[in-house]
Amino acid sequence: MTTLHRDVTASGVRLRVTEDGEGEPVVLLHGLFVDHRTWDGVIEALAGEFRLVAPDLPGSGESEKPPPSRFPYGVDAFTETIADLFAGLALGRAALVGHGLGGAVALTLAARHPELVSRLALVDALCYPAAPDFTRRVAEFPVLGGFAFKQLWGRGLFRLTLREALLSRAAEVPSQRIDRYYDVFSEPAARGAALATLRATGDTRALVAQTSRVKAPTLVVWGRADRVYPAGFGQRLAREIRGAGFELLSTGHAPQEERPGDLARVLLRFLRDERPSTF
């Protein structure tokens, strides 16, 4: 099957959606500062057995980037947009894989709309409160923070931030790949959307409350060297979701960037219902 790119309107926002493969649907949700391309290696490995659906979230990639006055950029808003996307694509029930911010959206969707989610995989997901990193601390300054974030964050700082946040120190991800993310992020509307998302997702108490409501078979995958959310967060999440499995990979925060083949093998076992022992 040829990779398909199309625009779908969900919750009044135009989303760019990439599809590949055939079979049972699997929806892949990316994290902050990246887009659907973060799943390239995983899609390549899984497309032989599944229909992979990878949207760019509102404000990211090639999707529409409405102002915060029209789209609030919180987890609730992202969740309802993805629920609407399920309807727009007539997916019915699908497996759901989410990384970082996308993991928070996937978790919330599974808790609130269990009829849509057949299986749930959470990869280094936003869930528990963590010490704010430099980027979030800057974003939270009311005026000067927004100016610095929108006007002063250049390519070099973006590269450094993503390497420090997403990757382990041993990772070999080419700078050209990070530069492609920066080229999209550098648009003023994208910077504004990222800033609004950072400001709207600092309080995770509502996410923590969702964990007990998840009923779908769940796998939690975490990078052993995650410098954003420590591996202990993943262990806790696997304990708090009833029956969840847990896999620890030798990566940083973004296994799909650093070791996509390893992550794909773990996901493939889970999606085939070859589940590991529960945590």
PDB file of N, CA, C and O in Angstrom, residues 52-87:
ATOM      1  N   LEU A  52      -1.725   1.750   9.786  1.00  0.00           N
ATOM      2  CA  LEU A  52      -1.154   2.751  10.680  1.00  0.00           C
ATOM      3  C   LEU A  52      -1.711   4.123  10.326  1.00  0.00           C
ATOM      4  O   LEU A  52      -1.631   4.561   9.174  1.00  0.00           O
ATOM      5  N   VAL A  53      -2.259   4.803  11.324  1.00  0.00           N
ATOM      6  CA  VAL A  53      -2.851   6.131  11.153  1.00  0.00           C
ATOM      7  C   VAL A  53      -2.098   7.079  12.077  1.00  0.00           C
ATOM      8  O   VAL A  53      -2.140   6.934  13.297  1.00  0.00           O
ATOM      9  N   ALA A  54      -1.384   8.042  11.494  1.00  0.00           N
ATOM     10  CA  ALA A  54      -0.534   8.946  12.279  1.00  0.00           C
ATOM     11  C   ALA A  54      -0.902  10.392  11.977  1.00  0.00           C
ATOM     12  O   ALA A  54      -0.446  10.962  10.978  1.00  0.00           O
ATOM     13  N   PRO A  55      -1.729  11.017  12.808  1.00  0.00           N
ATOM     14  CA  PRO A  55      -2.070  12.423  12.580  1.00  0.00           C
ATOM     15  C   PRO A  55      -1.015  13.358  13.161  1.00  0.00           C
ATOM     16  O   PRO A  55      -0.315  13.017  14.117  1.00  0.00           O
ATOM     17  N   ASP A  56      -0.907  14.523  12.586  1.00  0.00           N
ATOM     18  CA  ASP A  56      -0.226  15.639  13.250  1.00  0.00           C
ATOM     19  C   ASP A  56      -1.248  16.282  14.171  1.00  0.00           C
ATOM     20  O   ASP A  56      -2.332  16.679  13.728  1.00  0.00           O
ATOM     21  N   LEU A  57      -0.924  16.394  15.456  1.00  0.00           N
ATOM     22  CA  LEU A  57      -1.844  17.027  16.393  1.00  0.00           C
ATOM     23  C   LEU A  57      -2.046  18.502  16.023  1.00  0.00           C
ATOM     24  O   LEU A  57      -1.194  19.106  15.354  1.00  0.00           O
ATOM     25  N   PRO A  58      -3.161  19.108  16.439  1.00  0.00           N
ATOM     26  CA  PRO A  58      -3.345  20.542  16.189  1.00  0.00           C
ATOM     27  C   PRO A  58      -2.131  21.344  16.663  1.00  0.00           C
ATOM     28  O   PRO A  58      -1.596  21.115  17.750  1.00  0.00           O
ATOM     29  N   GLY A  59      -1.661  22.253  15.823  1.00  0.00           N
ATOM     30  CA  GLY A  59      -0.497  23.067  16.163  1.00  0.00           C
ATOM     31  C   GLY A  59       0.824  22.469  15.772  1.00  0.00           C
ATOM     32  O   GLY A  59       1.867  23.118  15.938  1.00  0.00           O
ATOM     33  N   SER A  60       0.820  21.248  15.240  1.00  0.00           N
ATOM     34  CA  SER A  60       2.073  20.545  14.919  1.00  0.00           C
ATOM     35  C   SER A  60       2.115  20.140  13.455  1.00  0.00           C
ATOM     36  O   SER A  60       1.077  20.017  12.797  1.00  0.00           O
ATOM     37  N   GLY A  61       3.330  19.914  12.967  1.00  0.00           N
ATOM     38  CA  GLY A  61       3.513  19.383  11.623  1.00  0.00           C
ATOM     39  C   GLY A  61       2.779  20.183  10.570  1.00  0.00           C
ATOM     40  O   GLY A  61       2.857  21.414  10.520  1.00  0.00           O
ATOM     41  N   GLU A  62       2.034  19.481   9.739  1.00  0.00           N
ATOM     42  CA  GLU A  62       1.286  20.116   8.654  1.00  0.00           C
ATOM     43  C   GLU A  62      -0.180  20.328   8.998  1.00  0.00           C
ATOM     44  O   GLU A  62      -0.975  20.691   8.125  1.00  0.00           O
ATOM     45  N   SER A  63      -0.550  20.085  10.258  1.00  0.00           N
ATOM     46  CA  SER A  63      -1.917  20.362  10.679  1.00  0.00           C
ATOM     47  C   SER A  63      -2.113  21.864  10.894  1.00  0.00           C
ATOM     48  O   SER A  63      -1.153  22.630  11.012  1.00  0.00           O
ATOM     49  N   GLU A  64      -3.387  22.261  10.957  1.00  0.00           N
ATOM     50  CA  GLU A  64      -3.712  23.656  11.227  1.00  0.00           C
ATOM     51  C   GLU A  64      -3.190  24.070  12.601  1.00  0.00           C
ATOM     52  O   GLU A  64      -3.127  23.249  13.532  1.00  0.00           O
ATOM     53  N   LYS A  65      -2.812  25.324  12.708  1.00  0.00           N
ATOM     54  CA  LYS A  65      -2.260  25.864  13.963  1.00  0.00           C
ATOM     55  C   LYS A  65      -3.104  27.059  14.402  1.00  0.00           C
ATOM     56  O   LYS A  65      -2.681  28.205  14.300  1.00  0.00           O
ATOM     57  N   PRO A  66      -4.311  26.773  14.905  1.00  0.00           N
ATOM     58  CA  PRO A  66      -5.194  27.887  15.284  1.00  0.00           C
ATOM     59  C   PRO A  66      -4.659  28.630  16.499  1.00  0.00           C
ATOM     60  O   PRO A  66      -3.902  28.066  17.304  1.00  0.00           O
ATOM     61  N   PRO A  67      -5.035  29.873  16.674  1.00  0.00           N
ATOM     62  CA  PRO A  67      -4.604  30.615  17.861  1.00  0.00           C
ATOM     63  C   PRO A  67      -5.234  30.014  19.114  1.00  0.00           C
ATOM     64  O   PRO A  67      -6.299  29.387  19.044  1.00  0.00           O
ATOM     65  N   PRO A  68      -4.596  30.207  20.282  1.00  0.00           N
ATOM     66  CA  PRO A  68      -5.155  29.660  21.525  1.00  0.00           C
ATOM     67  C   PRO A  68      -6.556  30.159  21.837  1.00  0.00           C
ATOM     68  O   PRO A  68      -7.285  29.494  22.578  1.00  0.00           O
ATOM     69  N   SER A  69      -6.942  31.290  21.290  1.00  0.00           N
ATOM     70  CA  SER A  69      -8.301  31.779  21.502  1.00  0.00           C
ATOM     71  C   SER A  69      -9.338  30.874  20.838  1.00  0.00           C
ATOM     72  O   SER A  69     -10.516  30.877  21.219  1.00  0.00           O
ATOM     73  N   ARG A  70      -8.909  30.092  19.840  1.00  0.00           N
ATOM     74  CA  ARG A  70      -9.838  29.190  19.141  1.00  0.00           C
ATOM     75  C   ARG A  70      -9.643  27.735  19.520  1.00  0.00           C
ATOM     76  O   ARG A  70     -10.578  26.940  19.456  1.00  0.00           O
ATOM     77  N   PHE A  71      -8.431  27.375  19.936  1.00  0.00           N
ATOM     78  CA  PHE A  71      -8.148  25.993  20.355  1.00  0.00           C
ATOM     79  C   PHE A  71      -7.295  26.059  21.613  1.00  0.00           C
ATOM     80  O   PHE A  71      -6.209  26.640  21.596  1.00  0.00           O
ATOM     81  N   PRO A  72      -7.735  25.461  22.731  1.00  0.00           N
ATOM     82  CA  PRO A  72      -7.051  25.685  24.009  1.00  0.00           C
ATOM     83  C   PRO A  72      -5.753  24.905  24.229  1.00  0.00           C
ATOM     84  O   PRO A  72      -5.052  25.166  25.200  1.00  0.00           O
ATOM     85  N   TYR A  73      -5.429  23.924  23.378  1.00  0.00           N
ATOM     86  CA  TYR A  73      -4.150  23.210  23.428  1.00  0.00           C
ATOM     87  C   TYR A  73      -3.907  22.459  24.742  1.00  0.00           C
ATOM     88  O   TYR A  73      -2.760  22.198  25.102  1.00  0.00           O
ATOM     89  N   GLY A  74      -4.951  22.096  25.460  1.00  0.00           N
ATOM     90  CA  GLY A  74      -4.811  21.236  26.620  1.00  0.00           C
ATOM     91  C   GLY A  74      -5.090  19.793  26.251  1.00  0.00           C
ATOM     92  O   GLY A  74      -5.565  19.488  25.150  1.00  0.00           O
ATOM     93  N   VAL A  75      -4.814  18.883  27.181  1.00  0.00           N
ATOM     94  CA  VAL A  75      -5.023  17.458  26.911  1.00  0.00           C
ATOM     95  C   VAL A  75      -6.484  17.171  26.578  1.00  0.00           C
ATOM     96  O   VAL A  75      -6.784  16.373  25.682  1.00  0.00           O
ATOM     97  N   ASP A  76      -7.418  17.816  27.269  1.00  0.00           N
ATOM     98  CA  ASP A  76      -8.839  17.588  26.988  1.00  0.00           C
ATOM     99  C   ASP A  76      -9.178  17.943  25.542  1.00  0.00           C
ATOM    100  O   ASP A  76      -9.885  17.192  24.857  1.00  0.00           O
ATOM    101  N   ALA A  77      -8.686  19.086  25.074  1.00  0.00           N
ATOM    102  CA  ALA A  77      -8.992  19.517  23.709  1.00  0.00           C
ATOM    103  C   ALA A  77      -8.380  18.564  22.680  1.00  0.00           C
ATOM    104  O   ALA A  77      -9.031  18.196  21.693  1.00  0.00           O
ATOM    105  N   PHE A  78      -7.126  18.158  22.903  1.00  0.00           N
ATOM    106  CA  PHE A  78      -6.503  17.191  21.995  1.00  0.00           C
ATOM    107  C   PHE A  78      -7.287  15.878  21.981  1.00  0.00           C
ATOM    108  O   PHE A  78      -7.491  15.259  20.929  1.00  0.00           O
ATOM    109  N   THR A  79      -7.724  15.440  23.160  1.00  0.00           N
ATOM    110  CA  THR A  79      -8.434  14.167  23.259  1.00  0.00           C
ATOM    111  C   THR A  79      -9.724  14.180  22.455  1.00  0.00           C
ATOM    112  O   THR A  79     -10.007  13.239  21.690  1.00  0.00           O
ATOM    113  N   GLU A  80     -10.510  15.232  22.605  1.00  0.00           N
ATOM    114  CA  GLU A  80     -11.778  15.281  21.877  1.00  0.00           C
ATOM    115  C   GLU A  80     -11.552  15.433  20.382  1.00  0.00           C
ATOM    116  O   GLU A  80     -12.348  14.943  19.571  1.00  0.00           O
ATOM    117  N   THR A  81     -10.458  16.078  19.994  1.00  0.00           N
ATOM    118  CA  THR A  81     -10.132  16.178  18.571  1.00  0.00           C
ATOM    119  C   THR A  81      -9.813  14.804  17.990  1.00  0.00           C
ATOM    120  O   THR A  81     -10.256  14.458  16.889  1.00  0.00           O
ATOM    121  N   ILE A  82      -9.045  14.005  18.719  1.00  0.00           N
ATOM    122  CA  ILE A  82      -8.723  12.662  18.231  1.00  0.00           C
ATOM    123  C   ILE A  82      -9.961  11.774  18.234  1.00  0.00           C
ATOM    124  O   ILE A  82     -10.153  10.961  17.318  1.00  0.00           O
ATOM    125  N   ALA A  83     -10.837  11.922  19.225  1.00  0.00           N
ATOM    126  CA  ALA A  83     -12.091  11.166  19.219  1.00  0.00           C
ATOM    127  C   ALA A  83     -12.902  11.513  17.966  1.00  0.00           C
ATOM    128  O   ALA A  83     -13.496  10.625  17.324  1.00  0.00           O
ATOM    129  N   ASP A  84     -12.920  12.784  17.604  1.00  0.00           N
ATOM    130  CA  ASP A  84     -13.632  13.211  16.405  1.00  0.00           C
ATOM    131  C   ASP A  84     -12.959  12.676  15.143  1.00  0.00           C
ATOM    132  O   ASP A  84     -13.623  12.350  14.155  1.00  0.00           O
ATOM    133  N   LEU A  85     -11.619  12.579  15.186  1.00  0.00           N
ATOM    134  CA  LEU A  85     -10.889  12.005  14.051  1.00  0.00           C
ATOM    135  C   LEU A  85     -11.277  10.543  13.840  1.00  0.00           C
ATOM    136  O   LEU A  85     -11.412  10.086  12.700  1.00  0.00           O
ATOM    137  N   PHE A  86     -11.442   9.790  14.926  1.00  0.00           N
ATOM    138  CA  PHE A  86     -11.904   8.397  14.804  1.00  0.00           C
ATOM    139  C   PHE A  86     -13.197   8.353  13.993  1.00  0.00           C
ATOM    140  O   PHE A  86     -13.367   7.496  13.114  1.00  0.00           O
ATOM    141  N   ALA A  87     -14.117   9.252  14.308  1.00  0.00           N
ATOM    142  CA  ALA A  87     -15.389   9.280  13.588  1.00  0.00           C
ATOM    143  C   ALA A  87     -15.188   9.692  12.135  1.00  0.00           C
ATOM    144  O   ALA A  87     -15.771   9.095  11.219  1.00  0.00           O
TER     145      ALA A  87
END
